[in-house]
Coordinates of C-alpha atoms in Angstrom, one line a residue:
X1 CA 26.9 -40.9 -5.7
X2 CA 24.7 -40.6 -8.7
X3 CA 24.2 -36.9 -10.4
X4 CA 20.9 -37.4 -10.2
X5 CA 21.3 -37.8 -6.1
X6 CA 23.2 -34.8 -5.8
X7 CA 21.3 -33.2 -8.0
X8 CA 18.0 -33.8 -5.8
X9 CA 20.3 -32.9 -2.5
X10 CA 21.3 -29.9 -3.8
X11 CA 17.3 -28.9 -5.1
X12 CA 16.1 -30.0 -1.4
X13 CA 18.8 -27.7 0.0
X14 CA 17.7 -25.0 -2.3
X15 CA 14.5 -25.2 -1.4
X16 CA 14.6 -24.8 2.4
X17 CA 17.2 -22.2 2.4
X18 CA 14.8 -19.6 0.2
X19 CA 11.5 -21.6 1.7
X20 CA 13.2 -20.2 5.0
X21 CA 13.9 -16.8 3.7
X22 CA 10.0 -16.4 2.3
X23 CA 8.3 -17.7 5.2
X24 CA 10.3 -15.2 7.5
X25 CA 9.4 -12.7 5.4
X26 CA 5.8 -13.7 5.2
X27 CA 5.9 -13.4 8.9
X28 CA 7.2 -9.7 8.9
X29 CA 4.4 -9.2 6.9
X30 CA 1.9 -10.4 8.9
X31 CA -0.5 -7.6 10.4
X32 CA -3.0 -8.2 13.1
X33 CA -6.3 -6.1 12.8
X34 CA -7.6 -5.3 15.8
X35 CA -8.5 -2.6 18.5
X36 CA -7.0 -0.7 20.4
X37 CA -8.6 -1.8 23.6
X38 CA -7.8 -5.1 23.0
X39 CA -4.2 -4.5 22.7
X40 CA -4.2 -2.3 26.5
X41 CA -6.1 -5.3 27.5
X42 CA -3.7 -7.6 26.2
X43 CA 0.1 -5.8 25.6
X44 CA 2.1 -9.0 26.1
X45 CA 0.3 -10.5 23.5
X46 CA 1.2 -8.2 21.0
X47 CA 4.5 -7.0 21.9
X48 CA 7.1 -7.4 19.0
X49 CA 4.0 -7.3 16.5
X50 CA 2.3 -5.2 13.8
X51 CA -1.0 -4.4 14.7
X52 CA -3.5 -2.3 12.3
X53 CA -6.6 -0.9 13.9
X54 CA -9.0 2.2 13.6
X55 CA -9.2 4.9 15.9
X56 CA -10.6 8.4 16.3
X57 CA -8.0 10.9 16.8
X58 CA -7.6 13.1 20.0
X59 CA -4.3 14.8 20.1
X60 CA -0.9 15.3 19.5
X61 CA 1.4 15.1 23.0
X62 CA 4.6 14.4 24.3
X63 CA 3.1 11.8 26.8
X64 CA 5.5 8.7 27.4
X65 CA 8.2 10.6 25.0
X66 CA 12.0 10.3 26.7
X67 CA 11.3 7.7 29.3
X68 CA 14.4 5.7 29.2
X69 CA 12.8 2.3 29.2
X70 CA 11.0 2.9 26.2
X71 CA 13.2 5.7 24.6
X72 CA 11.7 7.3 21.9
X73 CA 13.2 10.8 22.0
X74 CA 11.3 13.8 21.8
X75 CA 14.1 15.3 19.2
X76 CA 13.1 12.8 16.6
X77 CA 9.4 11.9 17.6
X78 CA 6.4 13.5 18.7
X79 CA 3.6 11.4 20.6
X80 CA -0.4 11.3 19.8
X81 CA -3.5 10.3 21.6
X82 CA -6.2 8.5 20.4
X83 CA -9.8 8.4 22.3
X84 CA -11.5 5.9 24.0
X85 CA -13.7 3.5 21.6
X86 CA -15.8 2.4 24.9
X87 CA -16.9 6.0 26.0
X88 CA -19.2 7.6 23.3
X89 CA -20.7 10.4 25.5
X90 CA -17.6 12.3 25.8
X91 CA -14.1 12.6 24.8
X92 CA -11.7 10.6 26.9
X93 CA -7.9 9.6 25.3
X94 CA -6.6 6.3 25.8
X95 CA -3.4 7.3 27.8
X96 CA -2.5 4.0 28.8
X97 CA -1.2 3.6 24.6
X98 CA 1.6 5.1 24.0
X99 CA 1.5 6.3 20.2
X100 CA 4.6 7.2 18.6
X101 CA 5.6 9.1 14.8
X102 CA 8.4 10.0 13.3
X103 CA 8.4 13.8 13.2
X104 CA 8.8 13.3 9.5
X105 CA 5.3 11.3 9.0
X106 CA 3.7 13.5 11.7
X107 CA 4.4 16.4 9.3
X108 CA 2.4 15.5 7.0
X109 CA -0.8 14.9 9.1
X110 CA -0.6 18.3 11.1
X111 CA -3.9 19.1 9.9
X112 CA -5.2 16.5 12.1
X113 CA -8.2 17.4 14.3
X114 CA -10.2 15.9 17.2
X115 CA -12.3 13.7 16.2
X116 CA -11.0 12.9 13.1
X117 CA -10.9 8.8 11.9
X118 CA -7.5 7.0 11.5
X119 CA -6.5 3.9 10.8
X120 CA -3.3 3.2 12.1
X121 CA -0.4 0.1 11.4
X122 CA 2.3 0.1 14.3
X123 CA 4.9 -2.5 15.9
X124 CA 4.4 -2.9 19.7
X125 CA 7.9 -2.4 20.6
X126 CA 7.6 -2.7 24.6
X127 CA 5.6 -3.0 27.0
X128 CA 6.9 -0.7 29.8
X129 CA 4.8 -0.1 33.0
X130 CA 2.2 -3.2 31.4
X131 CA 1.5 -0.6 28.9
X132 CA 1.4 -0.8 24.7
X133 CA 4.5 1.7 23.4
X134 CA 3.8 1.3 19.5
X135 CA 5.7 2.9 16.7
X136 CA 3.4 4.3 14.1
X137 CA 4.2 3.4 10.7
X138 CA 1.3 4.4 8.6
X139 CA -1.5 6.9 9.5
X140 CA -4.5 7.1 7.2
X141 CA -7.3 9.6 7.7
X142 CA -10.5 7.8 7.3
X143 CA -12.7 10.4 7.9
X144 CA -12.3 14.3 8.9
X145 CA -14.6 15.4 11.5
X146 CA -17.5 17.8 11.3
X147 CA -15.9 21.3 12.1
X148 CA -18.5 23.4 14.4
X149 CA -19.9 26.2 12.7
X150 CA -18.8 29.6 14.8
X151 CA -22.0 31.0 15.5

């Protein structure tokens, strides 16, 4: 064989093994905006996927925490609920998501109150009981709500 033959083989090769490595990566990457009705309406589709989306914020609970087949354990993580986006008139959480954060990360947003804007990126990690369990990985505030005035 010619050098300049194995040469070439050797640059091909090259090529696919870290053409490979940067298209998996690329796929990691990859972040689906949406909402979070779409992904209770679709959880399957999801599943195994980072999803970013804005919410309002509701609460912080322990729903969904310690259920074995979705184990996120309530030593290590602390739950949240997020409100309905097709109910305006009143408050109403969105149960059927389960939201998880690291206690670490949920430290640093204690100051979170109801009604206050998020955008959140997570990984659909199951979908137990045809329900979306996401692990939050970023949490931004995008806007605090209006406190009531105490009168």
């Amino acid at each position: 064989m010619s050098k300049k033959i194995v040469l070439l083989i050797v640059f091909v090769l090259t090529v696919g093994i870290f053409g490979g490595f940067y298209n998996s990566a690329m796929s990691e990457n990859d972040v689906i905006k949406t909402t979070s009705l779409n992904i209770v309406a679709n959880p399957n589709k999801f599943l195994n996927k980072k999803v970013k989306f804005q919410a309002t914020f509701d609460k912080f609970s322990t729903l969904g925490l310690d259920y074995k087949k979705a184990l996120r354990p309530s030593s290590k993580y602390i739950g949240i609920l997020i409100q309905r986006d097709d109910v305006v008139d009143h408050n109403i959480p969105l149960s059927e998501m389960k939201l998880f954060l690291k206690k670490e990360l949920a430290e640093k947003h204690i100051d979170l109150d109801t009604g206050d804007k998020i955008e959140l990126s997570a990984v659909v990690f199951s979908t137990a009981l045809n329900d979306p369990w996401l692990d939050v990985e970023e949490l931004t505030v995008i806007k605090k709500a209006k406190k009531e005035e105490a009168k």
